[in-house]
GROMACS .gro file of C-alpha atoms in nm:
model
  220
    1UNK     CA    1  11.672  11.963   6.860
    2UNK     CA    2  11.297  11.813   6.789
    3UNK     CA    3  11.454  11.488   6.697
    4UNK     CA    4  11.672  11.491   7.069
    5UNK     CA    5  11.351  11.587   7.267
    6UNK     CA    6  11.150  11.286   7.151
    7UNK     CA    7  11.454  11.092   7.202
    8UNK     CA    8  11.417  11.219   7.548
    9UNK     CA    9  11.074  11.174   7.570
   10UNK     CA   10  11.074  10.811   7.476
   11UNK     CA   11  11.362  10.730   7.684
   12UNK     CA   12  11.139  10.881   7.964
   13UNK     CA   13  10.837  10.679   7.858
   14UNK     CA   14  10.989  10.375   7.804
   15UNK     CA   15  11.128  10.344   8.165
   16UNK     CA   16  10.790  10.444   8.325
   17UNK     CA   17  10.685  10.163   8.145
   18UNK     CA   18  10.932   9.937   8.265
   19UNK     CA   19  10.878  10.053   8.620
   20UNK     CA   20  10.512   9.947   8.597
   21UNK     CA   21  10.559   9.617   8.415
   22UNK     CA   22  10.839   9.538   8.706
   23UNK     CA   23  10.579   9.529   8.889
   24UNK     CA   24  10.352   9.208   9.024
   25UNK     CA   25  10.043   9.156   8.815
   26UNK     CA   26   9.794   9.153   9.135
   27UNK     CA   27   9.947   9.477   9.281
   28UNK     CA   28   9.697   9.616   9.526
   29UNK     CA   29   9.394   9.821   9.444
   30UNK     CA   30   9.180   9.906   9.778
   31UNK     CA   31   8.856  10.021   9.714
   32UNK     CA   32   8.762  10.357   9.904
   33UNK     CA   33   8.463  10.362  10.135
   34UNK     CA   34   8.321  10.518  10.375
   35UNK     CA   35   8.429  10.508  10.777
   36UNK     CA   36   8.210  10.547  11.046
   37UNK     CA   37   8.323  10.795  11.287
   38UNK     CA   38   8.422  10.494  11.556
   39UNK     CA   39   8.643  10.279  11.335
   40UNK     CA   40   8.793  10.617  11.165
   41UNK     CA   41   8.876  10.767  11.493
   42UNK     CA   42   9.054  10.395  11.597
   43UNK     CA   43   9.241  10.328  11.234
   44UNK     CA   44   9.350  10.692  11.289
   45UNK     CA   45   9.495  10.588  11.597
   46UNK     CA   46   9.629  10.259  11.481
   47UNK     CA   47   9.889  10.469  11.251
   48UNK     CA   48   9.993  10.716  11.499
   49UNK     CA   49  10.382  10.673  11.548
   50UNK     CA   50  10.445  10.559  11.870
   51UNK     CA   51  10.832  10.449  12.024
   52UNK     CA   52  11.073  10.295  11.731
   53UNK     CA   53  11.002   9.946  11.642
   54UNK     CA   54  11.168   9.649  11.836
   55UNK     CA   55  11.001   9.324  11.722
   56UNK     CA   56  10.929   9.112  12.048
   57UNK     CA   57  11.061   8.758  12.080
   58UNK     CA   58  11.019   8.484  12.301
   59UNK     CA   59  11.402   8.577  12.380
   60UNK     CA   60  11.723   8.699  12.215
   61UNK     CA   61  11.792   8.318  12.081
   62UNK     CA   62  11.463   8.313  11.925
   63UNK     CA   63  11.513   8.651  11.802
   64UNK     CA   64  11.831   8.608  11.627
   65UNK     CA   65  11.729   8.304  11.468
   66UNK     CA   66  11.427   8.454  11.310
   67UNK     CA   67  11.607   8.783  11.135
   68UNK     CA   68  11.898   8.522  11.043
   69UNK     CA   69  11.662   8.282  10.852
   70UNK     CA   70  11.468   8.558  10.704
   71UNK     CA   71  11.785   8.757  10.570
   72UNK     CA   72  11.921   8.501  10.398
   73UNK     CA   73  11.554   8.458  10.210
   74UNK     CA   74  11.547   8.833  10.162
   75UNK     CA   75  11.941   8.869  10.032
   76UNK     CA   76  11.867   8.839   9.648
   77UNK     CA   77  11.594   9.122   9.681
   78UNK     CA   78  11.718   9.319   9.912
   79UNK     CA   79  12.127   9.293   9.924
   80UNK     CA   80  12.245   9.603  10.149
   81UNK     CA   81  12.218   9.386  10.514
   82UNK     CA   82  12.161   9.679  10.684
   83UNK     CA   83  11.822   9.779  10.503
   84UNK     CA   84  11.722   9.408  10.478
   85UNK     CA   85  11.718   9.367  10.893
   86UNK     CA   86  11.529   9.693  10.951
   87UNK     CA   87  11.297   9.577  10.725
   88UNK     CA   88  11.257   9.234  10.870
   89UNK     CA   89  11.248   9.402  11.185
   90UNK     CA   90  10.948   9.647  11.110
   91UNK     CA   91  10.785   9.401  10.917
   92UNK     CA   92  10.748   9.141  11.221
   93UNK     CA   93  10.706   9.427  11.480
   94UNK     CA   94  10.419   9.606  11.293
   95UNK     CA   95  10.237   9.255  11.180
   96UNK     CA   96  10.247   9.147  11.519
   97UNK     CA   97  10.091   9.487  11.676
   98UNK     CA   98   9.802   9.460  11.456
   99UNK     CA   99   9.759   9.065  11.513
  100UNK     CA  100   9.889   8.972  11.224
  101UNK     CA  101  10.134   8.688  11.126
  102UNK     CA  102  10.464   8.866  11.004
  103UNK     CA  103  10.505   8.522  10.749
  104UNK     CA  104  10.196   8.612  10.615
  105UNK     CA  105  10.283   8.983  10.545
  106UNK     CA  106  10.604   8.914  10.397
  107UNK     CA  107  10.394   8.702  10.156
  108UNK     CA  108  10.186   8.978  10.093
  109UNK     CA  109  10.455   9.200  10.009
  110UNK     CA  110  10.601   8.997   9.784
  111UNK     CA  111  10.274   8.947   9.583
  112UNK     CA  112  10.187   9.327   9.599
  113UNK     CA  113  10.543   9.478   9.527
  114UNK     CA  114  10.772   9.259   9.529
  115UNK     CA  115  10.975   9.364   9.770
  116UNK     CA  116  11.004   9.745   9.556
  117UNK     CA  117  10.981  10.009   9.826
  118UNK     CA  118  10.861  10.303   9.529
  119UNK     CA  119  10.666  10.033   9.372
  120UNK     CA  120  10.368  10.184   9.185
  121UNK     CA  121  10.041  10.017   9.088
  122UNK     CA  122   9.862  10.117   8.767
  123UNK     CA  123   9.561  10.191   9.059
  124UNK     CA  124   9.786  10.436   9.187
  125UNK     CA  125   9.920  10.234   9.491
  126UNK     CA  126  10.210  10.255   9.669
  127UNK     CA  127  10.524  10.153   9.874
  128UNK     CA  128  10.608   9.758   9.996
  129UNK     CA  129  10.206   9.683  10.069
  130UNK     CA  130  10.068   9.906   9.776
  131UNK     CA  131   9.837  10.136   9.964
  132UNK     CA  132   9.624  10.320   9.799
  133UNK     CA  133   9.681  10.720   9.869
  134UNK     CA  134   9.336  10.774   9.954
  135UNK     CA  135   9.394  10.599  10.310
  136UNK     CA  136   9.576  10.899  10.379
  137UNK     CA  137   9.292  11.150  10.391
  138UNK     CA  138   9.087  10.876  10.570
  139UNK     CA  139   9.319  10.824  10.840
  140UNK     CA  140   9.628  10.978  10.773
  141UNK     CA  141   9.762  11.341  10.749
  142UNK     CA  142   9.667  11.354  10.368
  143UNK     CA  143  10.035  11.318  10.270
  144UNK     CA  144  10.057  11.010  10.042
  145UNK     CA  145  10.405  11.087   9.978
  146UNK     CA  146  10.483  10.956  10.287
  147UNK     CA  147  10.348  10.599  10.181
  148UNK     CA  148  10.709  10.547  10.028
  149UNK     CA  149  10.842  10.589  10.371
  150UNK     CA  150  10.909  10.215  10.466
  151UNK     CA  151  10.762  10.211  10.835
  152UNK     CA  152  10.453  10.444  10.729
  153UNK     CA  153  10.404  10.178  10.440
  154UNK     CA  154  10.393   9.857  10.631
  155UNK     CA  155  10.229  10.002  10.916
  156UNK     CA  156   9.892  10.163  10.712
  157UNK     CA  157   9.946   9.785  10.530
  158UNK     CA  158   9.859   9.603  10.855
  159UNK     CA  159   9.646   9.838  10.976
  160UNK     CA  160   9.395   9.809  10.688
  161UNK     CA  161   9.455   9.457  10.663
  162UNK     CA  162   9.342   9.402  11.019
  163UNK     CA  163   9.048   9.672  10.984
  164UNK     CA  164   8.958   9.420  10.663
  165UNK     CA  165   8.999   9.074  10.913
  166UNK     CA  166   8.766   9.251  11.168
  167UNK     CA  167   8.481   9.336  10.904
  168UNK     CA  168   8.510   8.992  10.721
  169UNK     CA  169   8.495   8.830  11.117
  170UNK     CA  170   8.840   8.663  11.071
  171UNK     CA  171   8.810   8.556  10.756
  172UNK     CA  172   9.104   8.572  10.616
  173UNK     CA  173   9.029   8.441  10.238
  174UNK     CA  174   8.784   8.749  10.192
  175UNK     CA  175   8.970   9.007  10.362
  176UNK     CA  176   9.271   8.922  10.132
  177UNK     CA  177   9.040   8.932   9.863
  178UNK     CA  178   8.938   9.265   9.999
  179UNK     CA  179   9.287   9.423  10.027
  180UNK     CA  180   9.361   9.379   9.689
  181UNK     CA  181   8.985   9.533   9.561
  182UNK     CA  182   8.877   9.162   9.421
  183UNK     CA  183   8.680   9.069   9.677
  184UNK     CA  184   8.530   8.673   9.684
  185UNK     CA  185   8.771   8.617   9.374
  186UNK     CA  186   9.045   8.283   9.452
  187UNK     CA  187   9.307   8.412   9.234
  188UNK     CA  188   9.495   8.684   9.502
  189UNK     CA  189   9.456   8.500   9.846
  190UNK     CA  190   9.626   8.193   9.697
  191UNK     CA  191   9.887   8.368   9.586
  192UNK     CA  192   9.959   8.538   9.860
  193UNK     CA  193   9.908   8.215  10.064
  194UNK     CA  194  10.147   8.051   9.844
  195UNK     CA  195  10.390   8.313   9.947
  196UNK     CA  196  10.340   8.245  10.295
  197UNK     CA  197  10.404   7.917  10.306
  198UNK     CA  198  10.755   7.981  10.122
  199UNK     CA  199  10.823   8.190  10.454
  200UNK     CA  200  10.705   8.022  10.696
  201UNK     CA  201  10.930   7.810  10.888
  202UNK     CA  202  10.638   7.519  10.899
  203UNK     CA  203  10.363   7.477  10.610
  204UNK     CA  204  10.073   7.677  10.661
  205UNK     CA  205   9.807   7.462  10.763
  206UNK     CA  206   9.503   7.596  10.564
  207UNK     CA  207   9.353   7.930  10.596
  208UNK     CA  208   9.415   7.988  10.917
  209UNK     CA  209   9.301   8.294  11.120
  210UNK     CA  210   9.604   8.520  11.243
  211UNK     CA  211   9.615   8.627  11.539
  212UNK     CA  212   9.416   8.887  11.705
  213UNK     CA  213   9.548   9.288  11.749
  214UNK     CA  214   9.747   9.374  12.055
  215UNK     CA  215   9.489   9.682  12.130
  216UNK     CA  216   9.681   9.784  12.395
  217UNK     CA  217   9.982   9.869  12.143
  218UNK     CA  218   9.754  10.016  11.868
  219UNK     CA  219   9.610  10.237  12.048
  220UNK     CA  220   9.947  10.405  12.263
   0.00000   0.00000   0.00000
């Protein structure tokens, strides 16, 4: 019976093991600090669930094109087509609310999970954009099980990715830097640059400065 249970046990050790190494090597690792009431109260807001996500093209032609392109990219990692165009399709709707280029945060996720939704750092983050559990408590309803839930995930991703643009003043280089808790370091933003570019119907020229937050949307 001893000789079974440590069987067990390092069967059970073994594949936690393998579910962190699975992982990317520059999963995220946010640092926690401290909110001032104003931009607590408006992140807060920013992750409030509002009507179900429809990402917003210039018009159906456009819109087909774009989830066509980017399914076939996403088939190898994500092979039910289903799952792979309600991703695609929270993915663009929530980067665009928050100003951000969806390109860029597929990148992103690819870097920080890997496309794993229950993707687990050694930090302790979690879900497609590795958010760290704290953010919950902050700005959340202190539930970071729900960080696993896809839409929750992606949308606290952008959100704290945007509240990082607007403290580095558009910078995007630090504020990547930021997201992933190595602030002023290379290594991370060029990565997830690199991945952006592979997205990206057109190269990405330089570090360029997405786009700024539909504030009317965040705050509904």
């Amino acid at each position: 019976m001893k000789w079974a249970a440590a069987q067990v046990t390092l069967a059970f050790c073994i594949a936690a093991l393998l579910l962190l190494v699975a992982l990317p090597a520059k999963a995220g690792n946010q640092q926690y600090e401290p909110l001032e009431a104003s931009v607590r109260t408006a992140l807060a807001a920013a992750i409030q669930n509002v009507d179900l996500p429809e990402p917003r093209f210039k018009d159906s032609k456009e819109k087909v094109d774009w989830l066509t392109k980017m399914s076939l990219r996403l088939m190898k990692r994500k092979p039910d087509y289903r799952q792979r165009i309600d991703f695609l399709k929270i993915v663009h709707y929530e980067a665009s609310r928050a100003g951000l280029d969806p390109h860029m945060v597929l990148g992103l996720i690819e870097v920080e999970s890997g496309f794993k939704k229950y993707a687990v750092s050694y930090a302790g983050a979690r879900g497609y954009m590795q958010v760290m559990p704290f953010w919950t408590k902050l700005i959340g309803d202190g539930d970071p099980t729900k960080l696993f839930d896809m839409r929750v995930n992606i949308r606290y991703g952008c959100t704290i990715l945007r509240h990082y643009l607007d403290r580095e003043n558009g910078n995007l280089f630090m504020a990547l830097g930021r997201y992933n808790g190595s602030r002023g370091k290379s290594e991370y933003p060029n990565l997830v640059l690199g991945a952006w570019r592979k997205w990206e119907d057109k190269p990405t020229p330089g570090v360029s400065i997405p786009l700024k937050p539909q504030y009317g949307e965040l705050h509904q």
